[in-house]
JSON list of C-alpha atoms in Angstrom, two decimals:
[
{"chain": "A", "resi": 1, "resn": "MET", "atom": "CA", "xyz": [100.28, 65.87, 62.31]},
{"chain": "A", "resi": 2, "resn": "LYS", "atom": "CA", "xyz": [98.86, 68.69, 64.95]},
{"chain": "A", "resi": 3, "resn": "ASN", "atom": "CA", "xyz": [100.60, 71.25, 62.12]},
{"chain": "A", "resi": 4, "resn": "ASP", "atom": "CA", "xyz": [99.14, 69.86, 59.17]},
{"chain": "A", "resi": 5, "resn": "LYS", "atom": "CA", "xyz": [96.08, 69.99, 60.96]},
{"chain": "A", "resi": 6, "resn": "LYS", "atom": "CA", "xyz": [96.10, 73.77, 61.64]},
{"chain": "A", "resi": 7, "resn": "GLN", "atom": "CA", "xyz": [97.49, 74.32, 58.29]},
{"chain": "A", "resi": 8, "resn": "ASN", "atom": "CA", "xyz": [94.53, 72.78, 57.02]},
{"chain": "A", "resi": 9, "resn": "GLN", "atom": "CA", "xyz": [92.00, 75.06, 58.39]},
{"chain": "A", "resi": 10, "resn": "TYR", "atom": "CA", "xyz": [92.60, 78.07, 55.98]},
{"chain": "A", "resi": 11, "resn": "ARG", "atom": "CA", "xyz": [92.46, 77.54, 52.32]},
{"chain": "A", "resi": 12, "resn": "VAL", "atom": "CA", "xyz": [95.13, 79.40, 50.70]},
{"chain": "A", "resi": 13, "resn": "ASN", "atom": "CA", "xyz": [95.29, 80.68, 46.82]},
{"chain": "A", "resi": 14, "resn": "GLU", "atom": "CA", "xyz": [94.25, 78.12, 44.52]},
{"chain": "A", "resi": 15, "resn": "GLN", "atom": "CA", "xyz": [92.10, 76.79, 47.24]},
{"chain": "A", "resi": 16, "resn": "ILE", "atom": "CA", "xyz": [89.99, 79.55, 46.98]},
{"chain": "A", "resi": 17, "resn": "ARG", "atom": "CA", "xyz": [87.69, 79.17, 44.35]},
{"chain": "A", "resi": 18, "resn": "VAL", "atom": "CA", "xyz": [84.79, 81.90, 45.28]},
{"chain": "A", "resi": 19, "resn": "ARG", "atom": "CA", "xyz": [84.28, 84.47, 42.40]},
{"chain": "A", "resi": 20, "resn": "GLU", "atom": "CA", "xyz": [85.16, 87.13, 44.46]},
{"chain": "A", "resi": 21, "resn": "VAL", "atom": "CA", "xyz": [86.92, 87.59, 48.23]},
{"chain": "A", "resi": 22, "resn": "ARG", "atom": "CA", "xyz": [87.15, 91.20, 50.36]},
{"chain": "A", "resi": 23, "resn": "ILE", "atom": "CA", "xyz": [90.97, 91.75, 51.21]},
{"chain": "A", "resi": 24, "resn": "VAL", "atom": "CA", "xyz": [91.65, 93.11, 54.33]},
{"chain": "A", "resi": 25, "resn": "GLY", "atom": "CA", "xyz": [95.05, 95.19, 54.78]},
{"chain": "A", "resi": 26, "resn": "GLU", "atom": "CA", "xyz": [96.15, 98.45, 57.25]},
{"chain": "A", "resi": 27, "resn": "SER", "atom": "CA", "xyz": [94.81, 100.62, 54.26]},
{"chain": "A", "resi": 28, "resn": "GLY", "atom": "CA", "xyz": [90.99, 98.96, 54.96]},
{"chain": "A", "resi": 29, "resn": "SER", "atom": "CA", "xyz": [89.18, 96.53, 53.21]},
{"chain": "A", "resi": 30, "resn": "THR", "atom": "CA", "xyz": [88.57, 95.86, 49.49]},
{"chain": "A", "resi": 31, "resn": "VAL", "atom": "CA", "xyz": [86.14, 93.71, 47.50]},
{"chain": "A", "resi": 32, "resn": "MET", "atom": "CA", "xyz": [87.73, 92.42, 44.41]},
{"chain": "A", "resi": 33, "resn": "PRO", "atom": "CA", "xyz": [87.89, 88.81, 41.70]},
{"chain": "A", "resi": 34, "resn": "THR", "atom": "CA", "xyz": [89.23, 86.45, 43.49]},
{"chain": "A", "resi": 35, "resn": "ARG", "atom": "CA", "xyz": [91.92, 86.04, 40.49]},
{"chain": "A", "resi": 36, "resn": "GLN", "atom": "CA", "xyz": [92.76, 89.55, 40.87]},
{"chain": "A", "resi": 37, "resn": "ALA", "atom": "CA", "xyz": [93.45, 88.63, 44.34]},
{"chain": "A", "resi": 38, "resn": "LEU", "atom": "CA", "xyz": [95.34, 85.59, 43.41]},
{"chain": "A", "resi": 39, "resn": "ASP", "atom": "CA", "xyz": [97.14, 88.39, 40.84]},
{"chain": "A", "resi": 40, "resn": "MET", "atom": "CA", "xyz": [98.08, 90.84, 43.39]},
{"chain": "A", "resi": 41, "resn": "ALA", "atom": "CA", "xyz": [99.39, 88.23, 46.01]},
{"chain": "A", "resi": 42, "resn": "ARG", "atom": "CA", "xyz": [101.93, 87.02, 42.93]},
{"chain": "A", "resi": 43, "resn": "GLU", "atom": "CA", "xyz": [103.18, 90.22, 42.28]},
{"chain": "A", "resi": 44, "resn": "GLN", "atom": "CA", "xyz": [103.76, 91.14, 46.26]},
{"chain": "A", "resi": 45, "resn": "GLY", "atom": "CA", "xyz": [105.88, 87.60, 46.62]},
{"chain": "A", "resi": 46, "resn": "VAL", "atom": "CA", "xyz": [102.80, 86.51, 49.29]},
{"chain": "A", "resi": 47, "resn": "ASP", "atom": "CA", "xyz": [99.68, 84.16, 50.42]},
{"chain": "A", "resi": 48, "resn": "LEU", "atom": "CA", "xyz": [96.33, 84.72, 49.53]},
{"chain": "A", "resi": 49, "resn": "VAL", "atom": "CA", "xyz": [94.96, 83.54, 52.62]},
{"chain": "A", "resi": 50, "resn": "GLU", "atom": "CA", "xyz": [91.41, 83.19, 53.41]},
{"chain": "A", "resi": 51, "resn": "ILE", "atom": "CA", "xyz": [90.54, 84.47, 57.08]},
{"chain": "A", "resi": 52, "resn": "SER", "atom": "CA", "xyz": [86.75, 84.55, 57.79]},
{"chain": "A", "resi": 53, "resn": "PRO", "atom": "CA", "xyz": [85.62, 81.51, 54.73]},
{"chain": "A", "resi": 54, "resn": "ASN", "atom": "CA", "xyz": [81.92, 82.33, 56.31]},
{"chain": "A", "resi": 55, "resn": "ALA", "atom": "CA", "xyz": [81.52, 86.12, 55.89]},
{"chain": "A", "resi": 56, "resn": "ASN", "atom": "CA", "xyz": [79.90, 87.70, 52.28]},
{"chain": "A", "resi": 57, "resn": "PRO", "atom": "CA", "xyz": [82.04, 87.61, 50.65]},
{"chain": "A", "resi": 58, "resn": "PRO", "atom": "CA", "xyz": [84.72, 85.75, 51.96]},
{"chain": "A", "resi": 59, "resn": "VAL", "atom": "CA", "xyz": [87.27, 87.45, 54.52]},
{"chain": "A", "resi": 60, "resn": "CYS", "atom": "CA", "xyz": [91.24, 87.17, 52.56]},
{"chain": "A", "resi": 61, "resn": "ARG", "atom": "CA", "xyz": [94.29, 88.46, 53.63]},
{"chain": "A", "resi": 62, "resn": "LEU", "atom": "CA", "xyz": [97.30, 89.22, 51.62]},
{"chain": "A", "resi": 63, "resn": "ILE", "atom": "CA", "xyz": [100.35, 87.51, 54.02]},
{"chain": "A", "resi": 64, "resn": "ASP", "atom": "CA", "xyz": [102.96, 84.68, 53.79]},
{"chain": "A", "resi": 65, "resn": "TYR", "atom": "CA", "xyz": [101.00, 82.06, 54.96]},
{"chain": "A", "resi": 66, "resn": "SER", "atom": "CA", "xyz": [104.12, 80.93, 57.51]},
{"chain": "A", "resi": 67, "resn": "LYS", "atom": "CA", "xyz": [104.08, 84.11, 59.03]},
{"chain": "A", "resi": 68, "resn": "PHE", "atom": "CA", "xyz": [100.26, 84.46, 59.19]},
{"chain": "A", "resi": 69, "resn": "LEU", "atom": "CA", "xyz": [100.36, 80.16, 60.75]},
{"chain": "A", "resi": 70, "resn": "TYR", "atom": "CA", "xyz": [103.27, 82.20, 63.34]},
{"chain": "A", "resi": 71, "resn": "GLN", "atom": "CA", "xyz": [101.40, 84.91, 64.22]},
{"chain": "A", "resi": 72, "resn": "GLN", "atom": "CA", "xyz": [98.29, 83.05, 65.13]},
{"chain": "A", "resi": 73, "resn": "LYS", "atom": "CA", "xyz": [100.31, 80.77, 67.40]},
{"chain": "A", "resi": 74, "resn": "LYS", "atom": "CA", "xyz": [102.10, 83.87, 69.18]},
{"chain": "A", "resi": 75, "resn": "ARG", "atom": "CA", "xyz": [98.57, 85.36, 69.45]},
{"chain": "A", "resi": 76, "resn": "GLN", "atom": "CA", "xyz": [97.06, 81.84, 70.97]},
{"chain": "A", "resi": 77, "resn": "LYS", "atom": "CA", "xyz": [100.17, 81.56, 73.17]},
{"chain": "A", "resi": 78, "resn": "GLU", "atom": "CA", "xyz": [99.48, 85.32, 74.50]},
{"chain": "A", "resi": 79, "resn": "MET", "atom": "CA", "xyz": [95.87, 84.86, 75.59]},
{"chain": "A", "resi": 80, "resn": "LYS", "atom": "CA", "xyz": [97.08, 81.45, 77.28]},
{"chain": "A", "resi": 81, "resn": "ALA", "atom": "CA", "xyz": [99.28, 82.79, 79.52]},
{"chain": "A", "resi": 82, "resn": "LYS", "atom": "CA", "xyz": [97.17, 85.94, 80.65]},
{"chain": "A", "resi": 83, "resn": "GLN", "atom": "CA", "xyz": [94.21, 82.75, 81.60]},
{"chain": "A", "resi": 84, "resn": "VAL", "atom": "CA", "xyz": [94.48, 82.32, 85.37]},
{"chain": "A", "resi": 85, "resn": "LYS", "atom": "CA", "xyz": [94.19, 78.39, 85.88]},
{"chain": "A", "resi": 86, "resn": "VAL", "atom": "CA", "xyz": [91.83, 77.99, 88.85]},
{"chain": "A", "resi": 87, "resn": "GLU", "atom": "CA", "xyz": [91.59, 74.80, 90.60]},
{"chain": "A", "resi": 88, "resn": "VAL", "atom": "CA", "xyz": [89.79, 73.68, 94.10]},
{"chain": "A", "resi": 89, "resn": "LYS", "atom": "CA", "xyz": [91.72, 72.43, 96.36]},
{"chain": "A", "resi": 90, "resn": "GLU", "atom": "CA", "xyz": [89.97, 70.88, 99.63]},
{"chain": "A", "resi": 91, "resn": "ILE", "atom": "CA", "xyz": [90.24, 71.22, 103.14]},
{"chain": "A", "resi": 92, "resn": "ARG", "atom": "CA", "xyz": [88.98, 68.53, 105.46]},
{"chain": "A", "resi": 93, "resn": "PHE", "atom": "CA", "xyz": [87.99, 68.68, 108.91]},
{"chain": "A", "resi": 94, "resn": "GLY", "atom": "CA", "xyz": [86.62, 66.88, 111.40]},
{"chain": "A", "resi": 95, "resn": "PRO", "atom": "CA", "xyz": [83.76, 67.79, 113.69]},
{"chain": "A", "resi": 96, "resn": "GLN", "atom": "CA", "xyz": [86.00, 68.67, 117.06]},
{"chain": "A", "resi": 97, "resn": "THR", "atom": "CA", "xyz": [89.48, 69.38, 114.95]},
{"chain": "A", "resi": 98, "resn": "ASP", "atom": "CA", "xyz": [91.79, 70.73, 117.26]},
{"chain": "A", "resi": 99, "resn": "GLU", "atom": "CA", "xyz": [93.37, 74.10, 117.52]},
{"chain": "A", "resi": 100, "resn": "HIS", "atom": "CA", "xyz": [97.32, 73.07, 116.17]},
{"chain": "A", "resi": 101, "resn": "ASP", "atom": "CA", "xyz": [95.11, 71.06, 113.24]},
{"chain": "A", "resi": 102, "resn": "TYR", "atom": "CA", "xyz": [93.09, 74.32, 112.45]},
{"chain": "A", "resi": 103, "resn": "GLN", "atom": "CA", "xyz": [95.58, 76.33, 112.03]},
{"chain": "A", "resi": 104, "resn": "PHE", "atom": "CA", "xyz": [97.63, 74.24, 110.01]},
{"chain": "A", "resi": 105, "resn": "LYS", "atom": "CA", "xyz": [95.13, 73.71, 107.42]},
{"chain": "A", "resi": 106, "resn": "LEU", "atom": "CA", "xyz": [94.22, 77.62, 108.29]},
{"chain": "A", "resi": 107, "resn": "LYS", "atom": "CA", "xyz": [97.55, 78.52, 106.70]},
{"chain": "A", "resi": 108, "resn": "HIS", "atom": "CA", "xyz": [97.23, 75.98, 103.83]},
{"chain": "A", "resi": 109, "resn": "ALA", "atom": "CA", "xyz": [93.97, 77.79, 102.55]},
{"chain": "A", "resi": 110, "resn": "ARG", "atom": "CA", "xyz": [94.97, 81.04, 102.83]},
{"chain": "A", "resi": 111, "resn": "GLU", "atom": "CA", "xyz": [97.53, 79.82, 100.34]},
{"chain": "A", "resi": 112, "resn": "PHE", "atom": "CA", "xyz": [95.52, 78.74, 97.98]},
{"chain": "A", "resi": 113, "resn": "LEU", "atom": "CA", "xyz": [93.06, 81.51, 97.86]},
{"chain": "A", "resi": 114, "resn": "GLU", "atom": "CA", "xyz": [95.85, 83.76, 97.65]},
{"chain": "A", "resi": 115, "resn": "GLU", "atom": "CA", "xyz": [97.15, 81.62, 94.16]},
{"chain": "A", "resi": 116, "resn": "GLY", "atom": "CA", "xyz": [94.21, 82.28, 93.26]},
{"chain": "A", "resi": 117, "resn": "ASN", "atom": "CA", "xyz": [92.06, 78.52, 93.76]},
{"chain": "A", "resi": 118, "resn": "LYS", "atom": "CA", "xyz": [89.15, 78.36, 95.13]},
{"chain": "A", "resi": 119, "resn": "VAL", "atom": "CA", "xyz": [88.76, 75.88, 97.96]},
{"chain": "A", "resi": 120, "resn": "ARG", "atom": "CA", "xyz": [86.01, 73.44, 99.55]},
{"chain": "A", "resi": 121, "resn": "ALA", "atom": "CA", "xyz": [86.25, 73.17, 103.18]},
{"chain": "A", "resi": 122, "resn": "TYR", "atom": "CA", "xyz": [83.88, 70.45, 104.68]},
{"chain": "A", "resi": 123, "resn": "VAL", "atom": "CA", "xyz": [83.57, 68.14, 107.78]},
{"chain": "A", "resi": 124, "resn": "PHE", "atom": "CA", "xyz": [83.59, 64.51, 107.58]},
{"chain": "A", "resi": 125, "resn": "PHE", "atom": "CA", "xyz": [80.86, 63.55, 110.36]},
{"chain": "A", "resi": 126, "resn": "ARG", "atom": "CA", "xyz": [81.69, 59.42, 110.40]},
{"chain": "A", "resi": 127, "resn": "GLY", "atom": "CA", "xyz": [78.82, 57.79, 112.28]},
{"chain": "A", "resi": 128, "resn": "ARG", "atom": "CA", "xyz": [77.32, 59.17, 115.24]},
{"chain": "A", "resi": 129, "resn": "SER", "atom": "CA", "xyz": [79.74, 62.58, 115.20]},
{"chain": "A", "resi": 130, "resn": "ILE", "atom": "CA", "xyz": [76.80, 63.80, 112.85]},
{"chain": "A", "resi": 131, "resn": "LEU", "atom": "CA", "xyz": [74.92, 64.67, 116.30]},
{"chain": "A", "resi": 132, "resn": "PHE", "atom": "CA", "xyz": [78.19, 67.62, 116.69]},
{"chain": "A", "resi": 133, "resn": "LYS", "atom": "CA", "xyz": [76.82, 68.76, 113.18]},
{"chain": "A", "resi": 134, "resn": "GLU", "atom": "CA", "xyz": [76.19, 72.13, 115.02]},
{"chain": "A", "resi": 135, "resn": "GLN", "atom": "CA", "xyz": [79.67, 72.33, 115.93]},
{"chain": "A", "resi": 136, "resn": "GLY", "atom": "CA", "xyz": [80.95, 71.54, 112.39]},
{"chain": "A", "resi": 137, "resn": "GLU", "atom": "CA", "xyz": [78.82, 74.62, 111.38]},
{"chain": "A", "resi": 138, "resn": "VAL", "atom": "CA", "xyz": [80.21, 76.98, 113.51]},
{"chain": "A", "resi": 139, "resn": "LEU", "atom": "CA", "xyz": [84.60, 75.05, 112.79]},
{"chain": "A", "resi": 140, "resn": "LEU", "atom": "CA", "xyz": [83.34, 76.45, 109.03]},
{"chain": "A", "resi": 141, "resn": "LEU", "atom": "CA", "xyz": [81.90, 79.70, 110.08]},
{"chain": "A", "resi": 142, "resn": "ARG", "atom": "CA", "xyz": [85.04, 80.48, 112.04]},
{"chain": "A", "resi": 143, "resn": "PHE", "atom": "CA", "xyz": [87.07, 79.25, 108.94]},
{"chain": "A", "resi": 144, "resn": "ALA", "atom": "CA", "xyz": [85.56, 81.77, 106.54]},
{"chain": "A", "resi": 145, "resn": "ASN", "atom": "CA", "xyz": [86.02, 84.67, 109.15]},
{"chain": "A", "resi": 146, "resn": "ASP", "atom": "CA", "xyz": [89.56, 83.98, 109.42]},
{"chain": "A", "resi": 147, "resn": "LEU", "atom": "CA", "xyz": [89.83, 84.05, 105.94]},
{"chain": "A", "resi": 148, "resn": "GLU", "atom": "CA", "xyz": [87.91, 86.60, 105.47]},
{"chain": "A", "resi": 149, "resn": "ASP", "atom": "CA", "xyz": [91.08, 89.27, 103.80]},
{"chain": "A", "resi": 150, "resn": "CYS", "atom": "CA", "xyz": [91.81, 86.98, 101.01]},
{"chain": "A", "resi": 151, "resn": "GLY", "atom": "CA", "xyz": [88.22, 85.04, 100.08]},
{"chain": "A", "resi": 152, "resn": "LYS", "atom": "CA", "xyz": [84.77, 85.07, 99.89]},
{"chain": "A", "resi": 153, "resn": "VAL", "atom": "CA", "xyz": [81.79, 83.12, 100.57]},
{"chain": "A", "resi": 154, "resn": "GLU", "atom": "CA", "xyz": [80.51, 81.42, 97.48]},
{"chain": "A", "resi": 155, "resn": "SER", "atom": "CA", "xyz": [78.23, 79.41, 100.00]},
{"chain": "A", "resi": 156, "resn": "MET", "atom": "CA", "xyz": [77.37, 78.90, 103.35]},
{"chain": "A", "resi": 157, "resn": "PRO", "atom": "CA", "xyz": [77.82, 75.72, 104.87]},
{"chain": "A", "resi": 158, "resn": "ASN", "atom": "CA", "xyz": [75.17, 73.61, 103.65]},
{"chain": "A", "resi": 159, "resn": "LEU", "atom": "CA", "xyz": [74.84, 69.65, 104.38]},
{"chain": "A", "resi": 160, "resn": "GLU", "atom": "CA", "xyz": [75.20, 66.62, 101.84]},
{"chain": "A", "resi": 161, "resn": "GLY", "atom": "CA", "xyz": [74.66, 63.31, 103.59]},
{"chain": "A", "resi": 162, "resn": "LYS", "atom": "CA", "xyz": [77.56, 62.52, 105.80]},
{"chain": "A", "resi": 163, "resn": "LYS", "atom": "CA", "xyz": [79.88, 65.98, 104.81]},
{"chain": "A", "resi": 164, "resn": "MET", "atom": "CA", "xyz": [79.17, 69.65, 105.69]},
{"chain": "A", "resi": 165, "resn": "PHE", "atom": "CA", "xyz": [80.61, 71.84, 102.83]},
{"chain": "A", "resi": 166, "resn": "LEU", "atom": "CA", "xyz": [81.76, 75.22, 102.38]},
{"chain": "A", "resi": 167, "resn": "TYR", "atom": "CA", "xyz": [83.24, 77.03, 99.25]},
{"chain": "A", "resi": 168, "resn": "LEU", "atom": "CA", "xyz": [85.59, 80.31, 99.62]},
{"chain": "A", "resi": 169, "resn": "ALA", "atom": "CA", "xyz": [86.63, 82.30, 96.08]},
{"chain": "A", "resi": 170, "resn": "PRO", "atom": "CA", "xyz": [90.14, 84.20, 95.96]},
{"chain": "A", "resi": 171, "resn": "LYS", "atom": "CA", "xyz": [89.53, 88.26, 95.97]},
{"chain": "A", "resi": 172, "resn": "LYS", "atom": "CA", "xyz": [92.24, 89.17, 94.18]},
{"chain": "A", "resi": 173, "resn": "ALA", "atom": "CA", "xyz": [93.42, 86.87, 90.68]},
{"chain": "A", "resi": 174, "resn": "GLY", "atom": "CA", "xyz": [96.33, 84.53, 91.39]},
{"chain": "A", "resi": 175, "resn": "VAL", "atom": "CA", "xyz": [99.81, 84.90, 91.38]},
{"chain": "A", "resi": 176, "resn": "ALA", "atom": "CA", "xyz": [102.34, 82.52, 89.63]},
{"chain": "A", "resi": 177, "resn": "LYS", "atom": "CA", "xyz": [103.95, 80.70, 92.55]},
{"chain": "A", "resi": 178, "resn": "LYS", "atom": "CA", "xyz": [107.82, 81.42, 91.92]},
{"chain": "A", "resi": 179, "resn": "SER", "atom": "CA", "xyz": [110.03, 78.66, 92.70]},
{"chain": "A", "resi": 180, "resn": "GLN", "atom": "CA", "xyz": [112.34, 77.95, 96.02]},
{"chain": "A", "resi": 181, "resn": "GLN", "atom": "CA", "xyz": [115.51, 78.98, 93.74]},
{"chain": "A", "resi": 182, "resn": "ALA", "atom": "CA", "xyz": [113.55, 82.15, 92.82]},
{"chain": "A", "resi": 183, "resn": "ARG", "atom": "CA", "xyz": [112.05, 83.35, 95.89]},
{"chain": "A", "resi": 184, "resn": "ASP", "atom": "CA", "xyz": [116.03, 82.57, 97.81]},
{"chain": "A", "resi": 185, "resn": "ARG", "atom": "CA", "xyz": [117.36, 84.90, 94.95]},
{"chain": "A", "resi": 186, "resn": "GLU", "atom": "CA", "xyz": [115.47, 87.72, 95.31]},
{"chain": "A", "resi": 187, "resn": "ALA", "atom": "CA", "xyz": [115.94, 87.05, 99.32]},
{"chain": "A", "resi": 188, "resn": "THR", "atom": "CA", "xyz": [119.64, 87.63, 98.83]},
{"chain": "A", "resi": 189, "resn": "VAL", "atom": "CA", "xyz": [119.31, 90.77, 96.71]},
{"chain": "A", "resi": 190, "resn": "ALA", "atom": "CA", "xyz": [117.39, 92.54, 99.31]},
{"chain": "A", "resi": 191, "resn": "GLU", "atom": "CA", "xyz": [119.97, 91.95, 102.09]},
{"chain": "A", "resi": 192, "resn": "GLN", "atom": "CA", "xyz": [122.68, 92.94, 99.72]},
{"chain": "A", "resi": 193, "resn": "LYS", "atom": "CA", "xyz": [120.17, 96.40, 99.27]},
{"chain": "A", "resi": 194, "resn": "GLU", "atom": "CA", "xyz": [119.80, 96.71, 102.86]},
{"chain": "A", "resi": 195, "resn": "VAL", "atom": "CA", "xyz": [123.56, 96.77, 104.30]},
{"chain": "A", "resi": 196, "resn": "PRO", "atom": "CA", "xyz": [124.81, 100.27, 104.26]},
{"chain": "A", "resi": 197, "resn": "GLN", "atom": "CA", "xyz": [127.96, 100.84, 102.54]},
{"chain": "A", "resi": 198, "resn": "SER", "atom": "CA", "xyz": [129.59, 103.57, 104.34]},
{"chain": "A", "resi": 199, "resn": "ALA", "atom": "CA", "xyz": [132.93, 105.15, 103.43]},
{"chain": "A", "resi": 200, "resn": "PRO", "atom": "CA", "xyz": [136.03, 104.48, 105.68]},
{"chain": "A", "resi": 201, "resn": "GLN", "atom": "CA", "xyz": [135.97, 107.22, 108.31]},
{"chain": "A", "resi": 202, "resn": "PRO", "atom": "CA", "xyz": [139.17, 109.63, 108.88]},
{"chain": "A", "resi": 203, "resn": "ILE", "atom": "CA", "xyz": [141.16, 108.89, 111.54]},
{"chain": "A", "resi": 204, "resn": "GLU", "atom": "CA", "xyz": [141.17, 112.34, 112.72]},
{"chain": "A", "resi": 205, "resn": "ASN", "atom": "CA", "xyz": [137.59, 111.85, 112.76]},
{"chain": "A", "resi": 206, "resn": "ILE", "atom": "CA", "xyz": [137.37, 109.09, 115.15]},
{"chain": "A", "resi": 207, "resn": "ASP", "atom": "CA", "xyz": [136.30, 109.60, 118.77]},
{"chain": "A", "resi": 208, "resn": "VAL", "atom": "CA", "xyz": [139.66, 107.18, 120.19]},
{"chain": "A", "resi": 209, "resn": "GLU", "atom": "CA", "xyz": [138.46, 108.84, 123.96]},
{"chain": "A", "resi": 210, "resn": "ALA", "atom": "CA", "xyz": [134.95, 106.85, 123.65]},
{"chain": "A", "resi": 211, "resn": "PRO", "atom": "CA", "xyz": [135.47, 102.69, 123.75]},
{"chain": "A", "resi": 212, "resn": "ALA", "atom": "CA", "xyz": [133.93, 101.92, 120.80]},
{"chain": "A", "resi": 213, "resn": "ASN", "atom": "CA", "xyz": [130.19, 98.80, 120.95]},
{"chain": "A", "resi": 214, "resn": "GLY", "atom": "CA", "xyz": [131.95, 95.91, 121.64]},
{"chain": "A", "resi": 215, "resn": "GLY", "atom": "CA", "xyz": [134.73, 96.29, 119.22]},
{"chain": "A", "resi": 216, "resn": "LEU", "atom": "CA", "xyz": [138.53, 95.82, 119.55]},
{"chain": "A", "resi": 217, "resn": "PHE", "atom": "CA", "xyz": [138.63, 99.04, 121.08]},
{"chain": "A", "resi": 218, "resn": "ALA", "atom": "CA", "xyz": [136.04, 98.62, 123.39]},
{"chain": "A", "resi": 219, "resn": "ASN", "atom": "CA", "xyz": [137.96, 98.56, 126.78]},
{"chain": "A", "resi": 220, "resn": "ALA", "atom": "CA", "xyz": [141.38, 100.42, 125.60]},
{"chain": "A", "resi": 221, "resn": "LYS", "atom": "CA", "xyz": [142.01, 104.38, 125.42]},
{"chain": "A", "resi": 222, "resn": "ILE", "atom": "CA", "xyz": [144.55, 105.12, 123.19]},
{"chain": "A", "resi": 223, "resn": "SER", "atom": "CA", "xyz": [146.04, 108.69, 121.80]},
{"chain": "A", "resi": 224, "resn": "ALA", "atom": "CA", "xyz": [144.82, 109.64, 118.17]},
{"chain": "A", "resi": 225, "resn": "GLU", "atom": "CA", "xyz": [148.58, 109.87, 117.68]},
{"chain": "A", "resi": 226, "resn": "ALA", "atom": "CA", "xyz": [149.05, 106.29, 118.98]},
{"chain": "A", "resi": 227, "resn": "LEU", "atom": "CA", "xyz": [146.30, 104.67, 116.54]},
{"chain": "A", "resi": 228, "resn": "LYS", "atom": "CA", "xyz": [148.10, 106.88, 113.19]},
{"chain": "A", "resi": 229, "resn": "ALA", "atom": "CA", "xyz": [151.10, 105.22, 114.12]},
{"chain": "A", "resi": 230, "resn": "LEU", "atom": "CA", "xyz": [149.68, 101.86, 114.47]},
{"chain": "A", "resi": 231, "resn": "THR", "atom": "CA", "xyz": [148.18, 102.65, 110.70]},
{"chain": "A", "resi": 232, "resn": "GLU", "atom": "CA", "xyz": [150.71, 103.87, 109.21]},
{"chain": "A", "resi": 233, "resn": "ASN", "atom": "CA", "xyz": [153.38, 100.57, 110.84]},
{"chain": "A", "resi": 234, "resn": "THR", "atom": "CA", "xyz": [155.49, 102.82, 112.56]},
{"chain": "A", "resi": 235, "resn": "GLU", "atom": "CA", "xyz": [156.13, 103.25, 116.11]},
{"chain": "A", "resi": 236, "resn": "PRO", "atom": "CA", "xyz": [154.47, 105.93, 117.91]},
{"chain": "A", "resi": 237, "resn": "ALA", "atom": "CA", "xyz": [156.61, 108.95, 118.89]},
{"chain": "A", "resi": 238, "resn": "GLU", "atom": "CA", "xyz": [158.17, 108.81, 122.50]},
{"chain": "A", "resi": 239, "resn": "GLU", "atom": "CA", "xyz": [156.47, 111.03, 124.69]}
]
């Protein structure tokens, strides 16, 4: 149903009944009778597609209609992918929020802003706690100050009924949040790159007199000849 509706958005070939049209292409544009444009489309094995019906004369293209619809769909998909979807995330406080709860909510608010979302923080005053509205304002101002590196204040704390609101917007465009699987894979690759791939050291260059740090030979001193014999699976020469 959607495809049929999309196809009906454009007039094609014999559906175009105006006297003349403007043909646009890579070489420019030309105004010609519609009948002549239809003949050109048949000769080239393409369609005459009306892309701007409100122009005078209407603008058309000589193109395969299926290809034209595909290009339109692809363009719309690319435009949609470039758009950053901004959501408004809510953070709720009480007028006497403890430090642990404050830090927990601060962390989440930072994540929201870094993802490109807006944050609406508010203090809810229940009953007689409205007497502590100054305390709630101080809390929200501290909240804005702690998020100064990633968020900007859109509106200062404002009391609306029993709630005092503070609005924050991200300073930078959001970045799509990666899945946990993708983050684990990137961390594994990073760890592999950090591990140095050292070449094996020749036996002659090993300082056997100095004990290795915590190694198998930390508390033993053996001669170069004995070590060489061990690696060759032979008995050391008697002195």
